[in-house]
Short mmCIF file of C-alpha atoms and ligand atoms in Angstrom, two decimals:
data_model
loop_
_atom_site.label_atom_id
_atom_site.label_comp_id
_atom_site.label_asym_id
_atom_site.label_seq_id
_atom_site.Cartn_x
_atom_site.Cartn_y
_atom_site.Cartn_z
CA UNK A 1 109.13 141.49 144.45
CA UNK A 2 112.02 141.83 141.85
CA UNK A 3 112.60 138.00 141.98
CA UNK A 4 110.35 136.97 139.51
CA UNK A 5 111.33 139.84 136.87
CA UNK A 6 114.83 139.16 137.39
CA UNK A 7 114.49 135.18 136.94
CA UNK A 8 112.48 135.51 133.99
CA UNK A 9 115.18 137.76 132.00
CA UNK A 10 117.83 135.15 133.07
CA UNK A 11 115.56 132.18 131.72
CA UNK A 12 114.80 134.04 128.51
CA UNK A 13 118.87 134.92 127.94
CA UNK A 14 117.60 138.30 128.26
CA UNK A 15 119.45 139.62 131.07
CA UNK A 16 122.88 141.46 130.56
CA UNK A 17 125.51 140.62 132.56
CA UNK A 18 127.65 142.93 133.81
CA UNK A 19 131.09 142.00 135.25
CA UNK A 20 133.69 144.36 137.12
CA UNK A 21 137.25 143.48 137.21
CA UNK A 22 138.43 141.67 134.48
CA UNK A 23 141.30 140.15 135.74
CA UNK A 24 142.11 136.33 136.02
CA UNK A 25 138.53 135.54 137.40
CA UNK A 26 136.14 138.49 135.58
CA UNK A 27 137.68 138.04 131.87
CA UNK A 28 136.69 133.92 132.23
CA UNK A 29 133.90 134.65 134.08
CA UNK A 30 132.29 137.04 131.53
CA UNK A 31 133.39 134.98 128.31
CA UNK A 32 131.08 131.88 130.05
CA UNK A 33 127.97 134.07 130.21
CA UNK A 34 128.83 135.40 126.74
CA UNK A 35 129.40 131.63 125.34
CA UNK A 36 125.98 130.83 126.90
CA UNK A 37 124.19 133.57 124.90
CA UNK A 38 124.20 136.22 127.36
CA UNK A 39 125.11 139.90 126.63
CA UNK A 40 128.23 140.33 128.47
CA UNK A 41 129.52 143.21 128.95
CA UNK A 42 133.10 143.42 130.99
CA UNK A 43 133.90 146.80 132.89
CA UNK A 44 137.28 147.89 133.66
CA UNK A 45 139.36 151.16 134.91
CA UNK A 46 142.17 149.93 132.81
CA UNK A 47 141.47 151.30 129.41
CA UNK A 48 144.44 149.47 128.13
CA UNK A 49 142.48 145.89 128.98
CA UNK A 50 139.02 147.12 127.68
CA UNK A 51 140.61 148.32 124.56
CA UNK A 52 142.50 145.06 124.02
CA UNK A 53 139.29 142.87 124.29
CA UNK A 54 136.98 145.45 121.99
CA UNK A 55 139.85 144.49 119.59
CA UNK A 56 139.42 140.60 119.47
CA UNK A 57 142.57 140.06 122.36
CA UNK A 58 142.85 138.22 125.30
CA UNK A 59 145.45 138.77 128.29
CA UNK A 60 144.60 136.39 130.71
CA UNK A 61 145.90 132.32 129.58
CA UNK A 62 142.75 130.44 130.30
CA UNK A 63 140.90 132.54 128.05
CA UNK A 64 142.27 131.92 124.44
CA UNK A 65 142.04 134.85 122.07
CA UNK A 66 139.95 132.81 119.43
CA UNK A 67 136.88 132.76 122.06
CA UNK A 68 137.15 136.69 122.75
CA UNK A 69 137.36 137.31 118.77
CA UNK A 70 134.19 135.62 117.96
CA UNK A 71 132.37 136.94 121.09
CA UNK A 72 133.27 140.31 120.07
CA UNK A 73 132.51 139.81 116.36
CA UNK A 74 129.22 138.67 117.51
CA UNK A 75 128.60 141.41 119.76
CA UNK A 76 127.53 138.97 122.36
CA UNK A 77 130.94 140.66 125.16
CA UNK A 78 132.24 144.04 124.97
CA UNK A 79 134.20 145.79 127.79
CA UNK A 80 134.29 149.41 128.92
CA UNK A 81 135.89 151.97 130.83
CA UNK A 82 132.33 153.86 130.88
CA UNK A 83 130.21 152.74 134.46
CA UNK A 84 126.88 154.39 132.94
CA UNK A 85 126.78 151.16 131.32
CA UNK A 86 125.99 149.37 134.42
CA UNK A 87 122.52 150.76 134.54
CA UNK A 88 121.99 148.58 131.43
CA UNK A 89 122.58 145.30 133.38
CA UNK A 90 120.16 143.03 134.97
CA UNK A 91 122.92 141.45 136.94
CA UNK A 92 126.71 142.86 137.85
CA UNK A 93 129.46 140.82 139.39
CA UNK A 94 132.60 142.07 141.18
CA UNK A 95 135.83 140.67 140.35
CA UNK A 96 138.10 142.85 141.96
CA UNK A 97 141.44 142.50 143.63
CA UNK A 98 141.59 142.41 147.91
CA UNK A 99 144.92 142.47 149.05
CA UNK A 100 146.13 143.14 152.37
CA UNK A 101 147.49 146.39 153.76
CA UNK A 102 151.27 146.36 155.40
CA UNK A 103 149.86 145.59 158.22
CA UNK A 104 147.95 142.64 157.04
CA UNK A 105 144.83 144.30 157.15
CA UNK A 106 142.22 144.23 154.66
CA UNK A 107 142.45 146.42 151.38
CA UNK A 108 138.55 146.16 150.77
CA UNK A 109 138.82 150.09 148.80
CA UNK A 110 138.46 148.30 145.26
CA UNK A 111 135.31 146.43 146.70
CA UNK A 112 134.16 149.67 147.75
CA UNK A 113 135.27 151.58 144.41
CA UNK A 114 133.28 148.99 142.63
CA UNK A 115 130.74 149.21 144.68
CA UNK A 116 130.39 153.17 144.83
CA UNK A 117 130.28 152.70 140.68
CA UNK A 118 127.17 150.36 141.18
CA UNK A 119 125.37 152.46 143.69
CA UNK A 120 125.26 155.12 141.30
CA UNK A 121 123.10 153.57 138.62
CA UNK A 122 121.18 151.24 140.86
CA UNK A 123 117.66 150.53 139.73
CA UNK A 124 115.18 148.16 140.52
CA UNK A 125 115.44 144.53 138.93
CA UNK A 126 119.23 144.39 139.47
CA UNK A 127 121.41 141.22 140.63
CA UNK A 128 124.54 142.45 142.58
CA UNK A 129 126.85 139.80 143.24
CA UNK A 130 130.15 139.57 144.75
CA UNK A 131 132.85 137.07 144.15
CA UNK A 132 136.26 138.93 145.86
CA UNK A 133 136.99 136.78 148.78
CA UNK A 134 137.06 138.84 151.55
CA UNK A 135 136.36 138.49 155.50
CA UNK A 136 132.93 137.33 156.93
CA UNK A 137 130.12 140.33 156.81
CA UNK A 138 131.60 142.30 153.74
CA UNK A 139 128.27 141.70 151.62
CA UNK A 140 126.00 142.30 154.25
CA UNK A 141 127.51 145.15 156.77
CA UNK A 142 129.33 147.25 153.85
CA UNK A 143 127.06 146.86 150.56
CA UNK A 144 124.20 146.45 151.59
CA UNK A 145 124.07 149.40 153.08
CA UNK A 146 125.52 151.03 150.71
CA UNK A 147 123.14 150.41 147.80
CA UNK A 148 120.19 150.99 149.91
CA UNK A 149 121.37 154.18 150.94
CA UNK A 150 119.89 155.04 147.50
CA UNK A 151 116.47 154.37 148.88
CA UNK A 152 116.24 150.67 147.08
CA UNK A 153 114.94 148.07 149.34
CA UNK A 154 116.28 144.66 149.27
CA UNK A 155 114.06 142.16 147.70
CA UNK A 156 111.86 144.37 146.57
CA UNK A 157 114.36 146.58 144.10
CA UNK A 158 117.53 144.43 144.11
CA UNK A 159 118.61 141.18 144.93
CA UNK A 160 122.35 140.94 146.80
CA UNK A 161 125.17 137.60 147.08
CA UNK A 162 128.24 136.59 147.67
CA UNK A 163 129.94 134.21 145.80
CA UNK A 164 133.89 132.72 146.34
CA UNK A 165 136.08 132.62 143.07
CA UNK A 166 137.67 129.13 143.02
CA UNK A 167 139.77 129.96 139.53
CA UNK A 168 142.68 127.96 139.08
CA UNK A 169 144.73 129.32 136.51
CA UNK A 170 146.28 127.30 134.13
CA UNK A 171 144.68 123.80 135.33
CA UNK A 172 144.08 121.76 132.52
CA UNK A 173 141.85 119.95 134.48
CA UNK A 174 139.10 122.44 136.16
CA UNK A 175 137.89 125.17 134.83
CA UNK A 176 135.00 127.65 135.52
CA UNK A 177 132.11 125.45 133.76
CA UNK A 178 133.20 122.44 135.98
CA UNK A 179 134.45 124.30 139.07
CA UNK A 180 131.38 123.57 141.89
CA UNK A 181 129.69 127.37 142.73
CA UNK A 182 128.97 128.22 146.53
CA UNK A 183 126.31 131.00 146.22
CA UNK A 184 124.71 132.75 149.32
CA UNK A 185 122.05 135.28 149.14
CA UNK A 186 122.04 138.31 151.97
CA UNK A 187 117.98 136.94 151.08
CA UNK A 188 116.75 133.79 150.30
CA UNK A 189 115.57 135.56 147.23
CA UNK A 190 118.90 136.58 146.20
CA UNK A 191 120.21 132.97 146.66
CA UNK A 192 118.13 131.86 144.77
CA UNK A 193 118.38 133.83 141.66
CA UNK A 194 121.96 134.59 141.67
CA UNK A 195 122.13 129.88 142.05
CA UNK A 196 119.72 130.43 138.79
CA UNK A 197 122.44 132.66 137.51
CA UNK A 198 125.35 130.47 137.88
CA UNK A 199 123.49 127.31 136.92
CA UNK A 200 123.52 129.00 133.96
CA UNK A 201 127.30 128.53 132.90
CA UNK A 202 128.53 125.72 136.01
CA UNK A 203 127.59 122.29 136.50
CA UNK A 204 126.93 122.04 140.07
CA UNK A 205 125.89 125.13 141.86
CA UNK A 206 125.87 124.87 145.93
CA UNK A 207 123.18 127.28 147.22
CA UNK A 208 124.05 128.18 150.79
CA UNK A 209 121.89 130.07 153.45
CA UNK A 210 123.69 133.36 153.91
CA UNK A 211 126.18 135.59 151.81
CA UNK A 212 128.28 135.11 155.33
CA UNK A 213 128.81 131.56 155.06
CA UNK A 214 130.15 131.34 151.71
CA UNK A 215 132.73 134.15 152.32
CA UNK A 216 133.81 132.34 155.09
CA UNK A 217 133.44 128.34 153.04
CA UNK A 218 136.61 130.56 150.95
CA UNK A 219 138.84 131.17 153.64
CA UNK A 220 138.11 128.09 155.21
CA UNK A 221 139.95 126.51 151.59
CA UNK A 222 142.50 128.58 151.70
CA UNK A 223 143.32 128.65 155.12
CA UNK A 224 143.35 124.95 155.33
CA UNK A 225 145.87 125.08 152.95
CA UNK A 226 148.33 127.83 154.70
CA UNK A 227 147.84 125.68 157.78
CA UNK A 228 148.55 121.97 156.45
CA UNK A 229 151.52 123.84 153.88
CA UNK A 230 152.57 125.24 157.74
CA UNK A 231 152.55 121.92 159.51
CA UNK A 232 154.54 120.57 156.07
CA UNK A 233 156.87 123.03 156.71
CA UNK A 234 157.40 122.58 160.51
CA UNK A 235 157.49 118.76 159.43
CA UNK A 236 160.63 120.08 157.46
CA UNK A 237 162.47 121.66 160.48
CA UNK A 238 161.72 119.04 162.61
CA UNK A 239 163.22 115.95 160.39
CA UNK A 240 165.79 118.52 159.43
CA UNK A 241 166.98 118.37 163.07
CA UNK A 242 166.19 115.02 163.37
CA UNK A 243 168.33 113.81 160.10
CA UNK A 244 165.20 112.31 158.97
CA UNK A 245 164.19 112.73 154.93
CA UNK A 246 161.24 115.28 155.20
CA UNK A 247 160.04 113.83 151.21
CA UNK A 248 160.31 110.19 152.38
CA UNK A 249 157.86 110.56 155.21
CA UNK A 250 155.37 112.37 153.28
CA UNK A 251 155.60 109.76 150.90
CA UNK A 252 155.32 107.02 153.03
CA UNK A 253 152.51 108.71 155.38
CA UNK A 254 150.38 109.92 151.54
CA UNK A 255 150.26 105.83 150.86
CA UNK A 256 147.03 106.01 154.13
CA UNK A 257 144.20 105.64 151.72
CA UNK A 258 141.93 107.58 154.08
CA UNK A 259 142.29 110.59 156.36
CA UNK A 260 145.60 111.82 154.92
CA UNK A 261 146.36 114.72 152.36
CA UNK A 262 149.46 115.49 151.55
CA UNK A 263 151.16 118.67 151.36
CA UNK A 264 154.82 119.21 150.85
CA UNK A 265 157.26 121.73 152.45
CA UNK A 266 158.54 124.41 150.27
CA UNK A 267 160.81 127.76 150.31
CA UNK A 268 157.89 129.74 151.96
CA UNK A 269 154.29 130.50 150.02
CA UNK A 270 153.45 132.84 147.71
CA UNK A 271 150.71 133.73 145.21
CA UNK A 272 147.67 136.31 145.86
CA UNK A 273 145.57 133.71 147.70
CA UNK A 274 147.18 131.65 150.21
CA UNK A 275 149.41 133.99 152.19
CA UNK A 276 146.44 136.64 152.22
CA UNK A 277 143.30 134.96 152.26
CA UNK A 278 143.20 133.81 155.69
CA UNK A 279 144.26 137.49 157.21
CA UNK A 280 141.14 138.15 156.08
CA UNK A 281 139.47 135.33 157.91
CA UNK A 282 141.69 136.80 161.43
CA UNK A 283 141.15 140.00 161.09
CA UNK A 284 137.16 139.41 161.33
CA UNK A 285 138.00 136.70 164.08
CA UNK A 286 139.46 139.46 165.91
CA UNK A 287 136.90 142.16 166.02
CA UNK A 288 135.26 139.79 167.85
CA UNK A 289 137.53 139.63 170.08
CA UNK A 290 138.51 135.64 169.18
CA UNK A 291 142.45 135.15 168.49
CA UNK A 292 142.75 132.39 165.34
CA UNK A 293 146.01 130.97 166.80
CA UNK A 294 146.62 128.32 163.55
CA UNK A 295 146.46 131.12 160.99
CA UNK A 296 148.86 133.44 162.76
CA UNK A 297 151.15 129.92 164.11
CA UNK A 298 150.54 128.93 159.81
CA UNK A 299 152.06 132.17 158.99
CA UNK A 300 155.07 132.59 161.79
CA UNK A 301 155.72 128.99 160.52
CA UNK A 302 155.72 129.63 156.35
CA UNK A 303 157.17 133.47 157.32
CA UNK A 304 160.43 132.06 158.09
CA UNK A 305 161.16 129.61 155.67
CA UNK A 306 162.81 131.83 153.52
CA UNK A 307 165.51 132.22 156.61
CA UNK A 308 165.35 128.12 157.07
CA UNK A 309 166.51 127.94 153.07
CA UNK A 310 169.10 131.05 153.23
CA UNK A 311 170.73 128.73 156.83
CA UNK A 312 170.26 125.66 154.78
CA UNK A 313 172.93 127.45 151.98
CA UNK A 314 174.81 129.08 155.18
CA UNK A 315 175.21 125.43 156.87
CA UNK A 316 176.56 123.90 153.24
CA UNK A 317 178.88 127.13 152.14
CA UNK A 318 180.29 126.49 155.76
CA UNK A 319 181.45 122.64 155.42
CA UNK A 320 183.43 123.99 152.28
CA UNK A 321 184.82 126.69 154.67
CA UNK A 322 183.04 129.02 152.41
CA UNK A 323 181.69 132.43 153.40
CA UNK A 324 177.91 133.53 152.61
CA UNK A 325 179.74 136.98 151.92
CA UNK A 326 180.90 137.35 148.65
CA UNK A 327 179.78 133.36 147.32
CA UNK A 328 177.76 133.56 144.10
CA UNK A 329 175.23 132.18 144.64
CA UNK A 330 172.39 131.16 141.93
CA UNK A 331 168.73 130.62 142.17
CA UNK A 332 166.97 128.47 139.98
CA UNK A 333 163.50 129.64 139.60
CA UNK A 334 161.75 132.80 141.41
CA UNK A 335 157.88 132.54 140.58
CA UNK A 336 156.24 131.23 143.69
CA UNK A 337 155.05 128.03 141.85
CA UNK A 338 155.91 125.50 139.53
CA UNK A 339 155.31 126.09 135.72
CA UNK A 340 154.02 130.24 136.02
CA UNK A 341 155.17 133.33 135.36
CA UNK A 342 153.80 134.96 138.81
CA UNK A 343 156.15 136.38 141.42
CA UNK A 344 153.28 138.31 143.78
CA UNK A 345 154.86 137.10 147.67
CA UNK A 346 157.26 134.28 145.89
CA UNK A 347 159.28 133.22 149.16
CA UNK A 348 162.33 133.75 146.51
CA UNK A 349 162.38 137.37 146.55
CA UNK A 350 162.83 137.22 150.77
CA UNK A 351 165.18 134.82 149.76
CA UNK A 352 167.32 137.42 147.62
CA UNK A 353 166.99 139.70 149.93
CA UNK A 354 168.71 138.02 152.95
CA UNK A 355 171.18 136.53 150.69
CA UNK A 356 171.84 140.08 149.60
CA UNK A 357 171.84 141.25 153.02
CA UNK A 358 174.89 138.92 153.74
CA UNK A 359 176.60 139.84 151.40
CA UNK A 360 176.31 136.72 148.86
CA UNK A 361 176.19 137.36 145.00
CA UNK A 362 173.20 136.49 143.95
CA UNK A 363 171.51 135.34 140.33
CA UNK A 364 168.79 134.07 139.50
CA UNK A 365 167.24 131.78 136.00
CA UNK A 366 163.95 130.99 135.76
CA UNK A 367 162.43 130.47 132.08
CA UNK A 368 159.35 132.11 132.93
CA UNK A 369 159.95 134.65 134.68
CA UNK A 370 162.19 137.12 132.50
CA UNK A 371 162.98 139.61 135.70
CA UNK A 372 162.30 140.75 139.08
CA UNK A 373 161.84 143.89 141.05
CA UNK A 374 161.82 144.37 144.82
CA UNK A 375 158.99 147.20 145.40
CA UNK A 376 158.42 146.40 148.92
CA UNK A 377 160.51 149.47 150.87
CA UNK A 378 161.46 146.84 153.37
CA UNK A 379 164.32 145.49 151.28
CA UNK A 380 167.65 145.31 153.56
CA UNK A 381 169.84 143.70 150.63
CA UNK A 382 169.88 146.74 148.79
CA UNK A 383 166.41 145.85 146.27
CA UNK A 384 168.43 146.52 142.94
CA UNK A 385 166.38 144.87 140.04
CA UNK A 386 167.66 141.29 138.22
CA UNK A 387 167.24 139.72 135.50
CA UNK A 388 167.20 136.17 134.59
CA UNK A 389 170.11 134.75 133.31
CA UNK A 390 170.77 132.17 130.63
CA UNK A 391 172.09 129.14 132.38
CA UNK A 392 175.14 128.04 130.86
CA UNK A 393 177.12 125.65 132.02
CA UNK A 394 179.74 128.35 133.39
CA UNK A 395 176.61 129.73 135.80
CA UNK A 396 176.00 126.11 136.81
CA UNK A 397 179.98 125.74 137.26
CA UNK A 398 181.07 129.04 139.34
CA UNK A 399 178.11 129.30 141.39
CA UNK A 400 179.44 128.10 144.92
CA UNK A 401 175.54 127.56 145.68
CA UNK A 402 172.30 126.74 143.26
CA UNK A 403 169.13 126.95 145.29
CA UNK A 404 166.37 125.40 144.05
CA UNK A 405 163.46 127.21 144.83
CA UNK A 406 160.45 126.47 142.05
CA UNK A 407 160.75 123.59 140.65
CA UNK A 408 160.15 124.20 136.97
CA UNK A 409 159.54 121.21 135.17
CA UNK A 410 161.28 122.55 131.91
CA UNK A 411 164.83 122.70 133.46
CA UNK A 412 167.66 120.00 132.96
CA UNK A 413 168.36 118.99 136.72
CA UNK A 414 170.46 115.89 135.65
CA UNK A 415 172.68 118.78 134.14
CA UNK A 416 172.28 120.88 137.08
CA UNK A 417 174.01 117.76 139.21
CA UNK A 418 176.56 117.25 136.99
CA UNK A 419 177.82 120.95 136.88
CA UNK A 420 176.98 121.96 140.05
CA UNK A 421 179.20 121.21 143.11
CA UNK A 422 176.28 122.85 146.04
CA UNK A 423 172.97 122.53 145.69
CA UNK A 424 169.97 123.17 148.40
CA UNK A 425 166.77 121.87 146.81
CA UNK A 426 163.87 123.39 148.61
CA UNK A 427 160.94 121.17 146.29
CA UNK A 428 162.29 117.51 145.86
CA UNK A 429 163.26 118.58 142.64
CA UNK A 430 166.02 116.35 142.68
CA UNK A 431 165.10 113.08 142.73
CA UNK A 432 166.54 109.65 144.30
CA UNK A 433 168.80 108.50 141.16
CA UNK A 434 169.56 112.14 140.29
CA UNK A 435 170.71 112.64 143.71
CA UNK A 436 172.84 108.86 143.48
CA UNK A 437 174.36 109.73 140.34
CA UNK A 438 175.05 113.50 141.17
CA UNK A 439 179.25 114.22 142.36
CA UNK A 440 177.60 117.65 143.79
CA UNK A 441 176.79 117.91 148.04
CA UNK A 442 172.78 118.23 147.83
CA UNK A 443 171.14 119.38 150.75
CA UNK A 444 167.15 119.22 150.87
CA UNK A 445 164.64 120.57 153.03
N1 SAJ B 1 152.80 125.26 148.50
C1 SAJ B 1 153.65 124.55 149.33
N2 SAJ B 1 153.33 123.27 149.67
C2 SAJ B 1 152.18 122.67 149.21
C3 SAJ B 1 151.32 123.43 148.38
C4 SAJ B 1 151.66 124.70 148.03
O1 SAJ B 1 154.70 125.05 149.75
O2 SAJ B 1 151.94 121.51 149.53
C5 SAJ B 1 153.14 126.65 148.17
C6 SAJ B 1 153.22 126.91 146.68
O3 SAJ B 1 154.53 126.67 146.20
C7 SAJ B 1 152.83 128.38 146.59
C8 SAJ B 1 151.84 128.56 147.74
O4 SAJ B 1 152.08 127.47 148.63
O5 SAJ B 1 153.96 129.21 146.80
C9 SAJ B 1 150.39 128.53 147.28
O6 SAJ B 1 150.26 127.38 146.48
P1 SAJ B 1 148.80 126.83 145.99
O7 SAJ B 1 149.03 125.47 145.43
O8 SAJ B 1 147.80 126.99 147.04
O9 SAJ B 1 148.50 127.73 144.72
P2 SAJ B 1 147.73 129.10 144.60
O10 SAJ B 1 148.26 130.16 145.48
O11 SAJ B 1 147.70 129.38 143.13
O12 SAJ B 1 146.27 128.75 145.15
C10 SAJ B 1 145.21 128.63 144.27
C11 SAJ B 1 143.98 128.73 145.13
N3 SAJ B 1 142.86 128.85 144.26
C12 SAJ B 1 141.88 129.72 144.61
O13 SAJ B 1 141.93 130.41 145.60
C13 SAJ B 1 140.74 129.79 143.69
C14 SAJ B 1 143.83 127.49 145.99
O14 SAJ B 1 142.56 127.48 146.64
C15 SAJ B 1 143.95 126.25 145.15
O15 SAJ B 1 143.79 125.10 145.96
C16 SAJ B 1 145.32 126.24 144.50
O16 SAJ B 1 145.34 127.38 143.61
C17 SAJ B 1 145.55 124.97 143.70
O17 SAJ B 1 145.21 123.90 144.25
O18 SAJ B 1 146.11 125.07 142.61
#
């Protein structure tokens, strides 16, 4: 059995890892197997990315360009655009995107690109691993197959898991080395090797029984976060109509010591995990003919915030007798979280859009996030790019509405009370003296 043979290059440092995808998780990933004196070596379609880390670069924040210099100069990583390579590994990772289709389906054709790549130089005494969340049954009912259509045999040519990416970009605090692994095996043998693998380069490794269970342990974390950021967000409409402040009760209910996490209301979600991830998670649910009703009641609920934040601006234009059509109105911050540069599903580009679509003047300034372009065909306000614009105190001044919609920690909001005269802040951005001290109307969600 190719168990042995494969744990015995790993224990030695003589396997070579291979890693596909090297995006926000694969270029991390493949640095912490080069850093603990592995031969890494990254594959990539994007000739532009392979090129750049060949010459000593890094694109990707965690993964400061110092560390890819010296692994380069070391020849310990490399990264290529040529799959031959792959038959030189002992052990290949995929790191590739999953997005959904337009119909919030699954987009699994860069798993199965990958995967096609792989097939092709299979050999005995390889570790294929895959770390793209994706629904329940991916590694079992679509590669599997697929690499022993070659005529390998599982366990006794190649070993096969699944293991979740939790990659948190940009926190200080957790990062791959101290990130707990799940790892399941399609085999016990492939659990266990591909836990040896990660125990490699992570503290705590979490060896689970099937490749099954930890792609669904992923979309169980990120769909418990859609559905708690949902019930924050129906918390929202409720106090809303109610008069009650949403922020105060969250505060007061997040003093229970026990049995209480809180999560906060917001403009809508956005990223590449938490609006997707659990699609993935229904979709499956469905082919078995069992209807998830939290993920789709999670997604009406976060779906139409954007249209609670453009009736918030509607309901304070009106009390100044104001119109929506033709107000300038002026966003401060589009990324879809605080302190990045991301846009992917930001709630704020829905929330241009229906502005737009009523006929509002809309700008937007958000530091890190120099400007914005509406690709998705569905655009009613007319999708015509923007850029961010400096804010002065004339933008604070004639905009008959600022939205706050990320809450960037590097912008002046005392100055954004004293110059603005409407403001809807969708993130508590505002807080209790700035909102005391401020002359302008400030209406939260
Ligand atoms: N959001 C809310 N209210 C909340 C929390 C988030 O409206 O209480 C919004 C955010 O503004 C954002 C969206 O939801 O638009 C998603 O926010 P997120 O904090 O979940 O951040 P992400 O999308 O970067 O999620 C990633 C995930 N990481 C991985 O999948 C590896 C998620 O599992 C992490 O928990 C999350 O980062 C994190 O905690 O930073």
């Amino acid at each position: 059995m190719v168990k042995e043979q494969i744990t015995a290059s790993i224990k030695a440092k003589r396997a070579r890892i291979g890693v596909v995808g090297l995006g926000y998780v694969g270029l991390p990933l493949l640095t912490e197997f080069a850093r603990a004196g592995f031969q890494a070596i990254g594959f990539e379609v994007d000739s532009d990315k392979a090129a750049r880390i060949n010459a000593g670069d890094s694109y990707i924040g965690d993964v400061p360009r110092s560390v890819i210099k010296e692994l380069v100069d070391s020849k310990r990583l490399s990264a290529t655009t040529d799959f031959d390579q792959l038959q030189d590994c002992d052990a290949v990772i995929i790191c590739v995107p999953t997005p959904l289709r337009k119909t919030k389906e699954p987009d699994v054709s860069y798993i199965l690109a990958a995967a096609d790549e792989i097939k092709q130089r299979l050999h005995r005494g390889q570790l294929i691993i895959l770390e793209s969340t994706t629904y329940p049954g991916t590694t079992d009912e679509v590669l599997l197959p697929m690499f022993e259509a070659s005529g390998l045999k599982l366990d006794e040519d190649f070993l096969l898991a699944f293991s979740p990416e939790r990659v948190d970009p940009g926190n200080p605090q957790f990062q791959t080395h101290n990130i707990p692994k799940v790892v399941g095996g399609v085999t016990s043998d492939s659990t266990d090797v591909a836990a040896f693998l990660y125990s490699q380069i992570v503290n705590e490794v979490h060896a689970v029984s099937s490749a099954r269970v930890a792609e669904t342990a992923k979309l169980l974390e990120n769909t418990f976060r859609a559905v708690n950021i949902g019930m924050a967000n129906e918390m929202a409409r409720l106090c809303y109509a109610l008069n009650i402040d949403t922020w105060e009760v969250i505060r007061a209910a997040a003093t229970k010591p026990f049995g209480f996490m809180a999560f906060y209301p917001g403009p809508g979600i956005g990223g590449h995990c938490i609006p997707l991830d659990p699609h993935y998670l229904s979709w499956k649910a469905r082919q078995h003919g069992f209807d998830s009703r939290f993920i789709g009641l999670a997604e009406e609920v976060n779906s139409r915030m954007p249209d609670h934040v453009v009736q918030l601006v509607a309901d304070g234009l009106n009390d100044e007798s104001k119109s929506m059509k033709g107000s300038r109105i002026l966003l401060l911050g589009v990324a879809y979280k605080q302190d990045i540069d991301d846009v992917r599903e930001s709630p704020a580009l829905s929330i241009i859009d229906r502005l737009r679509t009523k006929g509002a003047e809309v700008s937007y300034h958000d530091p890190f996030v120099k400007e914005v372009r509406f690709e998705d065909a569905h655009t009613e306000g007319g999708g015509q790019p923007l850029d961010s614009v400096p804010l002065t105190d004339d933008e604070l001044r004639t905009a008959d509405c600022i939205v706050i919609v990320t809450n960037h920690s590097g912008i002046d909001y005392q100055r954004v009370c004293r110059l603005g005269s409407l403001i809807v802040d969708t993130r508590n951005a505002l807080n209790g003296d700035l909102r005391r001290d401020s002359s302008a109307r400030i209406i939260r969600l």
